[in-house]
Amino acid sequence: DMLGGILTWKKEAEDLIRRSGFCYTIVRPCALTDGAGVIAASAPERLEMGQGDEFRGKIARTDVAALCVAALNCPEAARKTFEVRRRKKEDEVPLGGPSGKAGCEVADLSVLASEYAGWRTRFASLSRD
């Protein structure tokens, strides 16, 4: 591939994880951005998830982090591989909030503990590997 074989190695690693017998969730984010993201820890509907390695788009690193924390706490995410991106470009705000000031108004990931219902529904809609 054009990335020096990296995609081949990633696929081999994913296959190894799937065969391992361990519980797993493989998250394939689209292009990562530095914005503060869109989900505010409780709005998974503002992200799109798909399977089949056909997604293109962008997603904030903070959104990927929040999604991974949610996946750790939702059994519906087990044994699934999926791509994720934000729904719309305008959903993302600059790191530090709309004002762009330093101080990082990033979603508080600890808030996720009480707000898994939306995540459970999203993960349940995905097919198992």
Rosetta silent file (secondary structure, phi, psi, omega in degrees, C-alpha in Angstrom):
SEQUENCE: DMLGGILTWKKEAEDLIRRSGFCYTIVRPCALTDGAGVIAASAPERLEMGQGDEFRGKIARTDVAALCVAALNCPEAARKTFEVRRRKKEDEVPLGGPSGKAGCEVADLSVLASEYAGWRTRFASLSRD
SCORE:     score description
SCORE:     0.000 S_00000001
   1 L     0.000  171.608 -175.723    0.000    0.000    0.000 S_00000001
   2 L   -72.251   -8.787 -178.515    1.013    3.659   -0.281 S_00000001
   3 L  -101.681   23.540  176.309    1.765    3.859    3.442 S_00000001
   4 L    71.933   29.391  177.163    4.701    1.475    3.344 S_00000001
   5 L    89.417   -0.775 -175.790    2.776   -1.613    4.357 S_00000001
   6 H   -59.133  -38.551 -178.780    1.263   -0.127    7.510 S_00000001
   7 H   -67.486  -34.453  176.420   -2.276   -1.153    6.553 S_00000001
   8 H   -63.963  -44.633  179.829   -1.139   -4.733    5.987 S_00000001
   9 H   -66.588  -38.336  177.678    0.460   -4.807    9.446 S_00000001
  10 H   -62.936  -42.129  179.077   -2.633   -3.247   11.045 S_00000001
  11 H   -63.480  -42.751  178.478   -4.841   -5.919    9.457 S_00000001
  12 H   -61.896  -40.646  179.000   -2.524   -8.677   10.680 S_00000001
  13 H   -65.114  -42.260  177.639   -2.615   -7.222   14.205 S_00000001
  14 H   -62.018  -42.964  179.136   -6.424   -7.022   14.124 S_00000001
  15 H   -62.942  -39.711  177.783   -6.675  -10.627   12.952 S_00000001
  16 H   -62.785  -42.851  177.949   -4.332  -11.720   15.754 S_00000001
  17 H   -62.024  -44.688 -179.299   -6.494   -9.913   18.310 S_00000001
  18 H   -61.316  -37.266 -178.442   -9.652  -11.545   16.936 S_00000001
  19 H   -80.772  -11.090 -171.708   -8.073  -15.026   17.177 S_00000001
  20 L   -67.028  -25.278 -174.921   -6.676  -14.410   20.673 S_00000001
  21 L    89.959  -10.880  177.152   -9.818  -15.407   22.570 S_00000001
  22 L   -77.289  155.562  172.946   -9.705  -12.140   24.518 S_00000001
  23 L   -74.717  137.427 -176.034  -12.647   -9.768   24.603 S_00000001
  24 L  -149.865  162.083  166.603  -11.891   -6.830   22.300 S_00000001
  25 E  -139.133  124.443  178.422  -13.278   -3.829   20.453 S_00000001
  26 E  -104.755  114.564 -179.804  -11.354   -2.575   17.431 S_00000001
  27 E  -103.753  125.545  178.490  -11.987    1.107   16.767 S_00000001
  28 E  -113.934   89.935 -179.818  -10.827    2.489   13.429 S_00000001
  29 E   -72.154  148.526  172.358  -11.057    6.267   13.590 S_00000001
  30 L   -72.609 -163.339 -177.818  -10.972    8.274   10.385 S_00000001
  31 E   -54.767  128.426 -177.137   -8.468   11.159   10.101 S_00000001
  32 E   -84.158  139.344  177.464   -7.730   12.496   13.582 S_00000001
  33 E  -121.522  166.538 -178.874   -8.087   16.196   14.387 S_00000001
  34 L   -96.018    1.992  179.639   -7.052   18.300   17.374 S_00000001
  35 L   -63.302  166.804 -178.731  -10.434   19.965   17.914 S_00000001
  36 L   -72.933  -12.293  175.920  -12.338   19.534   21.165 S_00000001
  37 E    91.747 -175.111 -171.624  -14.801   17.237   19.448 S_00000001
  38 L  -121.764  -20.366 -163.964  -18.547   16.993   19.353 S_00000001
  39 L   -82.575  -15.367 -178.070  -19.865   14.423   21.750 S_00000001
  40 L    45.050   34.630  177.010  -19.670   16.254   25.065 S_00000001
  41 L    66.089   -7.741 -173.360  -19.388   12.729   26.487 S_00000001
  42 L  -138.219   14.874 -177.421  -23.091   12.041   26.004 S_00000001
  43 L  -126.806   64.416 -177.915  -24.068   12.524   22.357 S_00000001
  44 H   -61.483  -20.591  179.526  -22.929    9.439   20.427 S_00000001
  45 H   -66.026  -12.925  178.492  -25.550   10.223   17.783 S_00000001
  46 H   -86.595    1.333  173.827  -23.265   13.022   16.573 S_00000001
  47 E  -114.367  150.579  174.760  -20.764   10.408   15.442 S_00000001
  48 E  -108.180  135.002  175.598  -21.227    7.931   12.598 S_00000001
  49 E  -118.568  143.231  178.133  -20.103    4.344   12.957 S_00000001
  50 E  -150.497  167.284  178.726  -19.820    1.896   10.119 S_00000001
  51 L  -130.359  151.840  178.978  -18.314   -1.416    9.198 S_00000001
  52 L   111.779    5.664  174.946  -16.647   -2.628    6.054 S_00000001
  53 L    58.357   41.125 -179.382  -13.686   -0.242    5.897 S_00000001
  54 L  -120.549    4.907 -178.967  -15.473    2.205    3.598 S_00000001
  55 L   -81.335  143.318  170.722  -15.701    5.302    5.819 S_00000001
  56 L  -133.535  149.202  178.820  -13.828    8.517    5.078 S_00000001
  57 L   152.034 -159.149 -177.927  -13.939   11.661    7.165 S_00000001
  58 E  -135.560  158.361  176.664  -12.506   13.210   10.315 S_00000001
  59 E  -155.892  142.552  178.643  -12.910   12.846   14.055 S_00000001
  60 E   -73.510  144.580  177.599  -11.429   14.619   17.060 S_00000001
  61 H   -56.919  -37.567 -179.607   -8.995   12.717   19.236 S_00000001
  62 H   -64.428  -34.249  177.036  -11.141   13.589   22.279 S_00000001
  63 H   -67.843  -40.001  178.253  -14.144   11.911   20.640 S_00000001
  64 H   -63.650  -41.962  178.933  -12.128    8.755   19.991 S_00000001
  65 H   -61.420  -46.026 -179.909  -11.001    8.750   23.628 S_00000001
  66 H   -63.659  -41.000  178.761  -14.572    9.141   24.907 S_00000001
  67 H   -62.837  -41.273  179.476  -15.802    6.405   22.565 S_00000001
  68 H   -65.398  -39.562  176.511  -13.072    4.030   23.793 S_00000001
  69 H   -62.930  -43.549  178.229  -13.986    4.686   27.434 S_00000001
  70 H   -61.785  -42.250 -179.136  -17.639    3.987   26.608 S_00000001
  71 H   -61.739  -36.033  178.542  -16.683    0.778   24.775 S_00000001
  72 H   -62.420  -26.521 -174.750  -14.822   -0.462   27.849 S_00000001
  73 L  -107.464    6.250 -179.391  -18.033   -0.173   29.847 S_00000001
  74 L  -123.266  110.156  178.923  -20.546   -1.485   27.304 S_00000001
  75 H   -59.381  -22.375  178.997  -20.705   -5.240   26.676 S_00000001
  76 H   -65.106  -16.838  179.926  -22.509   -4.424   23.417 S_00000001
  77 H   -86.965   -8.043 -174.821  -19.166   -3.231   22.014 S_00000001
  78 L   -66.151  141.548  175.696  -17.473   -6.619   22.525 S_00000001
  79 L    57.329   41.756  178.718  -16.052   -8.518   19.576 S_00000001
  80 E  -130.406  147.366  175.857  -16.761   -5.712   17.123 S_00000001
  81 E  -124.598  131.052 -179.264  -14.667   -3.805   14.618 S_00000001
  82 E  -155.277  158.069  174.330  -15.884   -0.487   13.266 S_00000001
  83 E   -97.198  155.090  178.572  -14.908    2.823   11.725 S_00000001
  84 E  -144.357  143.271  176.371  -16.009    6.111   13.273 S_00000001
  85 E  -150.032  164.192  174.427  -16.199    9.739   12.112 S_00000001
  86 E   -79.541  155.178 -177.958  -18.053   12.871   13.086 S_00000001
  87 L   -68.543  -49.499 -176.183  -21.277   13.599   11.237 S_00000001
  88 L  -134.070  145.373  178.371  -20.548   17.165   10.108 S_00000001
  89 H   -57.435  -40.557 -176.669  -17.462   19.337    9.910 S_00000001
  90 H   -69.915   -9.949  177.356  -19.238   22.217   11.654 S_00000001
  91 H   -69.578  -24.338 -174.817  -19.886   20.005   14.686 S_00000001
  92 L   -87.370  138.800  175.932  -16.283   20.297   15.777 S_00000001
  93 E  -110.769  154.562 -179.804  -15.051   23.247   17.815 S_00000001
  94 L   -62.666  152.297  176.550  -11.406   24.306   18.143 S_00000001
  95 L   -57.375  129.462 -175.662   -9.410   22.890   21.032 S_00000001
  96 L   100.426   -0.558  177.371  -10.073   25.218   23.954 S_00000001
  97 L    95.394  178.953 -176.525  -13.697   25.790   22.957 S_00000001
  98 L   -57.759  -30.450 -179.259  -15.388   28.157   20.518 S_00000001
  99 L   -74.038  -19.042 -178.455  -13.288   31.083   21.730 S_00000001
 100 L    77.624    2.807 -179.202  -10.101   29.215   20.864 S_00000001
 101 L   -68.971  149.855  174.630   -8.592   30.252   24.202 S_00000001
 102 L   -64.047  153.391  178.944   -6.130   27.965   25.881 S_00000001
 103 L   130.786   -4.881  167.156   -7.631   26.025   28.720 S_00000001
 104 L    47.052   87.360  176.084   -8.998   22.997   26.977 S_00000001
 105 L   -88.456   52.654 -178.098  -12.747   22.643   27.401 S_00000001
 106 L   -76.780  146.728 -179.776  -12.518   18.969   26.535 S_00000001
 107 L   -54.140  139.658  176.481  -15.386   16.675   27.514 S_00000001
 108 L   -78.818  107.005 -174.872  -15.080   15.242   31.018 S_00000001
 109 H   -64.819  -21.836  179.564  -14.713   11.535   30.309 S_00000001
 110 H   -69.324  -19.864  178.277  -15.829   10.615   33.824 S_00000001
 111 H   -64.068  -25.188 -176.418  -19.330   11.860   32.919 S_00000001
 112 H   -57.383  -30.772 -174.401  -19.696    8.824   30.664 S_00000001
 113 H   -53.077  -35.979 -177.623  -20.369    6.484   33.573 S_00000001
 114 H   -96.612    3.510 -171.937  -23.958    7.668   33.933 S_00000001
 115 L  -130.570   45.655 -176.996  -24.691    8.125   30.256 S_00000001
 116 L   -87.025  -10.475 -174.093  -24.156    4.796   28.509 S_00000001
 117 H   -55.503  -47.798  179.276  -27.666    4.280   27.135 S_00000001
 118 H   -63.056  -39.337  178.884  -26.930    6.030   23.830 S_00000001
 119 H   -66.385  -43.942 -179.340  -23.634    4.224   23.470 S_00000001
 120 H   -57.509  -43.147  178.541  -25.192    0.834   24.189 S_00000001
 121 H   -62.817  -43.846  179.930  -27.742    1.411   21.423 S_00000001
 122 H   -64.194  -46.152 -179.174  -25.051    2.469   18.955 S_00000001
 123 H   -66.200  -37.543 -179.221  -22.781   -0.468   19.765 S_00000001
 124 H   -64.221  -25.100 -178.346  -25.695   -2.930   19.664 S_00000001
 125 L   -76.938  -10.981 -179.446  -26.472   -1.845   16.093 S_00000001
 126 L   -88.972  148.200  178.141  -23.061   -3.083   14.886 S_00000001
 127 L   -79.587  143.831  173.794  -22.445   -6.645   13.703 S_00000001
 128 L   -72.140  152.378  177.828  -20.084   -8.901   15.629 S_00000001
 129 L   -68.163    0.000    0.000  -16.894  -10.040   13.906 S_00000001
